[in-house]
mmCIF file of C-alpha atoms in Angstrom:
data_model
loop_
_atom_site.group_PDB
_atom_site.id
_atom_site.type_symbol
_atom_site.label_atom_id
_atom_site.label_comp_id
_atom_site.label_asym_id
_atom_site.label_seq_id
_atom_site.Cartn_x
_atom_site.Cartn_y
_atom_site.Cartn_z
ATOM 1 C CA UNK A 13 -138.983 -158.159 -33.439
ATOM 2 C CA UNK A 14 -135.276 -157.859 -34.520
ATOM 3 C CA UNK A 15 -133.240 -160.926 -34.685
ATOM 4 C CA UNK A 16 -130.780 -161.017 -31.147
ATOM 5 C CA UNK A 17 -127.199 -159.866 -32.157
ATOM 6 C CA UNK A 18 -124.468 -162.563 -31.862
ATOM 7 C CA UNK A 19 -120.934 -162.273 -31.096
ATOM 8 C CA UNK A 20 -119.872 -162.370 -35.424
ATOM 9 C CA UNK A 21 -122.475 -159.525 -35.450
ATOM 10 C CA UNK A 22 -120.960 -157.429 -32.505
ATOM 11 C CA UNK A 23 -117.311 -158.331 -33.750
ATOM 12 C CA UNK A 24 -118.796 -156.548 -37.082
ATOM 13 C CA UNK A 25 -120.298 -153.726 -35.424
ATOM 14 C CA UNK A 26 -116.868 -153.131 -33.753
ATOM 15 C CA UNK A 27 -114.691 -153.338 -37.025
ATOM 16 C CA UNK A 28 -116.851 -151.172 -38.527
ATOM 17 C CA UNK A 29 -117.303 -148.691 -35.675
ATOM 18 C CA UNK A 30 -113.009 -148.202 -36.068
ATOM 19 C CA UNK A 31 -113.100 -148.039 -39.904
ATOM 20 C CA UNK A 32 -116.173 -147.944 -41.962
ATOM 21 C CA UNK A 33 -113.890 -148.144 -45.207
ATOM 22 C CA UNK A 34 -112.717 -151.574 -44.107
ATOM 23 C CA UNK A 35 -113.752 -153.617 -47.755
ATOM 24 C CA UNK A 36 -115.861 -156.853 -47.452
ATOM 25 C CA UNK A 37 -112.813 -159.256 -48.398
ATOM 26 C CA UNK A 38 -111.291 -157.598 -45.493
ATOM 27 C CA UNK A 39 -114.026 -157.300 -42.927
ATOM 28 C CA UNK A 40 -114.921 -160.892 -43.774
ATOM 29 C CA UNK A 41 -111.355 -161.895 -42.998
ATOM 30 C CA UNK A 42 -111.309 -160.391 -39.474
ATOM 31 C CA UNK A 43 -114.077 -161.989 -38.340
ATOM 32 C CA UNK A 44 -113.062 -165.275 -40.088
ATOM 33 C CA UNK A 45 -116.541 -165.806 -42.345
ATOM 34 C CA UNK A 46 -116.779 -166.101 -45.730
ATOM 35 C CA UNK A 47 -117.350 -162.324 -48.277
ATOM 36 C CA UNK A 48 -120.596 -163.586 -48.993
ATOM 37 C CA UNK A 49 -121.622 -164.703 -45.670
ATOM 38 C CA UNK A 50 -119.793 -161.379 -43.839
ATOM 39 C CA UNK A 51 -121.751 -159.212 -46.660
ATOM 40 C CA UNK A 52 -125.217 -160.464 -45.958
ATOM 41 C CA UNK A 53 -125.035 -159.860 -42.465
ATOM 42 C CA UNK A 54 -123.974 -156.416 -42.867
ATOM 43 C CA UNK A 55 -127.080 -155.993 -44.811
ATOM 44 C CA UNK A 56 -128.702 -157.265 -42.739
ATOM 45 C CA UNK A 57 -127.793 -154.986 -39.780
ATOM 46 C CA UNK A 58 -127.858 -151.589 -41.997
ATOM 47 C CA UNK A 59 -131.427 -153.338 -42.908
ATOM 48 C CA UNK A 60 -132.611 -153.241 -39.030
ATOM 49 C CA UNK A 61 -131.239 -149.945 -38.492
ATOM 50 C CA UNK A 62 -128.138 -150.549 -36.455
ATOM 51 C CA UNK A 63 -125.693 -148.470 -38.391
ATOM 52 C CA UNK A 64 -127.036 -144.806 -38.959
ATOM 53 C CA UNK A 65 -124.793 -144.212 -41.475
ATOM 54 C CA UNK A 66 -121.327 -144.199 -43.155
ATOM 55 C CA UNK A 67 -119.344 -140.839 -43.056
ATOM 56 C CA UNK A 68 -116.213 -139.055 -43.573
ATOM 57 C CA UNK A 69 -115.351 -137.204 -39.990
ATOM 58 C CA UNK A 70 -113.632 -134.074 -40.769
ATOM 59 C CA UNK A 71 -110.827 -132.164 -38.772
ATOM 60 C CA UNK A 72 -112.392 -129.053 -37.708
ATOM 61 C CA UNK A 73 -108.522 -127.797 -36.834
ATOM 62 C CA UNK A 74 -107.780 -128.705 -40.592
ATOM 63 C CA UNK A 75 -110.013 -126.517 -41.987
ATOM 64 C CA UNK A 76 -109.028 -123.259 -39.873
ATOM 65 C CA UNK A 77 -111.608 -123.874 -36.885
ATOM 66 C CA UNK A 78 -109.108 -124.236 -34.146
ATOM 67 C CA UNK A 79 -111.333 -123.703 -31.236
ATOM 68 C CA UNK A 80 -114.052 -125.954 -30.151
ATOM 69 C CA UNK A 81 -116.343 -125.490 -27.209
ATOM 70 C CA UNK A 82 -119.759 -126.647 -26.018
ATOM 71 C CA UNK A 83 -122.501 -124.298 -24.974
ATOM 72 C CA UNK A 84 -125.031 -124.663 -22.550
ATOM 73 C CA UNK A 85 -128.345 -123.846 -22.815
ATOM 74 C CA UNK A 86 -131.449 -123.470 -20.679
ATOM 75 C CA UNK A 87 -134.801 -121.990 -22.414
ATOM 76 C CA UNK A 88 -137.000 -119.700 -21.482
ATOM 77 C CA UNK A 89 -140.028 -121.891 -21.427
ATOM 78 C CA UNK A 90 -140.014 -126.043 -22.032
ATOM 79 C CA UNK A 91 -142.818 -125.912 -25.005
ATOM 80 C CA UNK A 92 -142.390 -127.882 -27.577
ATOM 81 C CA UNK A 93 -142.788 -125.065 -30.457
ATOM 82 C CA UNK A 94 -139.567 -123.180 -28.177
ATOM 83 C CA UNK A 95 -137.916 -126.597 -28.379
ATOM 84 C CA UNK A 96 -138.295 -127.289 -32.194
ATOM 85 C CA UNK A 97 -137.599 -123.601 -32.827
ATOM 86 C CA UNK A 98 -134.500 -123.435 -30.887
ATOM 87 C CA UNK A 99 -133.217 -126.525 -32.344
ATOM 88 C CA UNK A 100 -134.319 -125.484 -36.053
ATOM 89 C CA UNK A 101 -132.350 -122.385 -35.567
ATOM 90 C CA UNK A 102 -128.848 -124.430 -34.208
ATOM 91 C CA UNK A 103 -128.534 -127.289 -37.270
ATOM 92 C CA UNK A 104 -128.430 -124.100 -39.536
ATOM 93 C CA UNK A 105 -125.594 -122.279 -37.959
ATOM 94 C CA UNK A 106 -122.566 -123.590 -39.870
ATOM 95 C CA UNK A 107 -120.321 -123.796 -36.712
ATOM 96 C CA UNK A 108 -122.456 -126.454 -35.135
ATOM 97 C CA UNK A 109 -120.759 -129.941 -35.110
ATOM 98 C CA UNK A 110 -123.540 -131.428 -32.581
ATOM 99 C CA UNK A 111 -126.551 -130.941 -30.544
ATOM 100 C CA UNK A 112 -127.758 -132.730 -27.686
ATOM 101 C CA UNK A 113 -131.685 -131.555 -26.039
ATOM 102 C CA UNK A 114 -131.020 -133.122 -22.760
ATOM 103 C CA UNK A 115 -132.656 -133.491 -19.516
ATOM 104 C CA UNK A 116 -131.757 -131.986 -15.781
ATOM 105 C CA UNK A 117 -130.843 -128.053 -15.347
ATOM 106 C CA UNK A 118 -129.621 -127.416 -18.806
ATOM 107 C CA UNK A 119 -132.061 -127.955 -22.209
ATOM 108 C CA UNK A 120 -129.374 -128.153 -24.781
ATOM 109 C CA UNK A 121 -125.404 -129.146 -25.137
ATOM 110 C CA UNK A 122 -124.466 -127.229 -28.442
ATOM 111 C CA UNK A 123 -120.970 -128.259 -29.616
ATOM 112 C CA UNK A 124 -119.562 -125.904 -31.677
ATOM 113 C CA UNK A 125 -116.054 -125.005 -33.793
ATOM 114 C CA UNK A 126 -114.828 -122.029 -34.738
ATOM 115 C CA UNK A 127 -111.486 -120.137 -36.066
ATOM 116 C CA UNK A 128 -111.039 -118.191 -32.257
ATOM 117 C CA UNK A 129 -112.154 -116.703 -28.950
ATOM 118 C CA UNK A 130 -113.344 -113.990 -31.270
ATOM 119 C CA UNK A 131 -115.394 -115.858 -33.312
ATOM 120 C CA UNK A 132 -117.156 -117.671 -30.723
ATOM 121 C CA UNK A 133 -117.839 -114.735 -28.623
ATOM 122 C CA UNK A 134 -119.536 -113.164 -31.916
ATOM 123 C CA UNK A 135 -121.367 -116.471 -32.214
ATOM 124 C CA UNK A 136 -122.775 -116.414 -28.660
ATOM 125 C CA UNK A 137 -123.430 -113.291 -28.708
ATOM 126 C CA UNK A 138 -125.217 -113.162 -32.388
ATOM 127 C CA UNK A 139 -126.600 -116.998 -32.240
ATOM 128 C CA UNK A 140 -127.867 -117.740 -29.260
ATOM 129 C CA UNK A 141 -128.047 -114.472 -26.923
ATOM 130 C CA UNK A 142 -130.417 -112.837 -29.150
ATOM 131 C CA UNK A 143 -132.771 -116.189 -29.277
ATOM 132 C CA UNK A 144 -136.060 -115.160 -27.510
ATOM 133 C CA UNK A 145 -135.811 -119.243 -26.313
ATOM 134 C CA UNK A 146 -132.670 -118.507 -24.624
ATOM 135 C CA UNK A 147 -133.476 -117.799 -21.011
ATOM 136 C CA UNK A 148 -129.038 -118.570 -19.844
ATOM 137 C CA UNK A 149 -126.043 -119.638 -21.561
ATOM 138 C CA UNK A 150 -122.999 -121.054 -20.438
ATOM 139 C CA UNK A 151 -119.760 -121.691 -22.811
ATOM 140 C CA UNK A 152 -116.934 -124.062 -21.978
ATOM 141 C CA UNK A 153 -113.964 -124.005 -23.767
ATOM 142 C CA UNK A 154 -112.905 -127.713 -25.196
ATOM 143 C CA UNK A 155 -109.053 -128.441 -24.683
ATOM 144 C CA UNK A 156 -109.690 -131.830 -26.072
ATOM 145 C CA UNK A 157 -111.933 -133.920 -27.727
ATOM 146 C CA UNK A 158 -111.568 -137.853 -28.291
ATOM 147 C CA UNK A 159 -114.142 -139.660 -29.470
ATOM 148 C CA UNK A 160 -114.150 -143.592 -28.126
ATOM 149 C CA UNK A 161 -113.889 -146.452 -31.101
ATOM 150 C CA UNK A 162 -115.823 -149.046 -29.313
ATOM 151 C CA UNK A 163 -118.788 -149.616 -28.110
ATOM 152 C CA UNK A 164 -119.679 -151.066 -24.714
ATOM 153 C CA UNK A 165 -119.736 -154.845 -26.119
ATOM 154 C CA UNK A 166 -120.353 -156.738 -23.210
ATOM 155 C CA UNK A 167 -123.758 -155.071 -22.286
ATOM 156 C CA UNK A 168 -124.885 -156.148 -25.992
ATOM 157 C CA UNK A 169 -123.964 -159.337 -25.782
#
């Protein structure tokens, strides 16, 4: 059983959540404990799988893919093998930035970048249309995306 998180944990958590480049001396500082102290419990919760990683986020804009959009996706058939398949087939097309297999009238959320309208017509059209999975797509155009820098700390604590 993992040890319960305490508020120096979640005050952690939340530092790092905003800036994973924060250094020890500084992290330690913020939530007033000591680098060695501050450094063994972030061991500690990379240990017990709380943190999945540690990651550059790139600009898709600043790297020519202006347009963003998610598609929606509803297969065919719910078997796993069309599942697995499907989902294969999305985390090696290079415009992909996430994919969500959800539940209720849709299977998948695809989010996807790309240089222009252009570009992701080609994609739906060449990616997913031909799919033998794919029983109906649905593309929505993203006018903005903003990902949230905390995390729901009072229903962890």
């Amino acid at each position: 059983m993992k040890a319960p998180l305490d508020r120096i944990d979640l005050e952690i958590m939340e530092n790092l959540r905003k800036n994973a480049r924060l250094s020890n001396k500084e992290l330690a500082s913020r939530v007033q404990l000591s680098p060695s102290s501050c450094l063994e419990r972030v061991r500690r919760l990379n240990a017990s799988g709380v943190f999945r990683g540690f990651h550059a986020e790139l600009d898709p804009a600043a790297l020519g893919l202006s347009l963003q959009a998610m598609i929606v996706v509803r297969l065919r058939r719910h078997s796993r093998r069309d599942v697995v398949a499907f989902r294969s087939h999305l985390l090696a097309l290079p415009e992909v930035l996430d994919v969500f297999h959800v539940g209720g009238s849709s299977d998948f959320l695809v989010h996807v970048a790309v240089q222009d309208s252009n570009h992701l017509r080609d994609l739906a059209l060449d990616a997913f249309t031909t799919r033998p999975e794919v029983g109906q797509m649905e593309t929505h155009v993203i006018f903005e995306h903003t990902r949230s820098l905390t995390l729901p700390m009072r229903q962890l604590e």
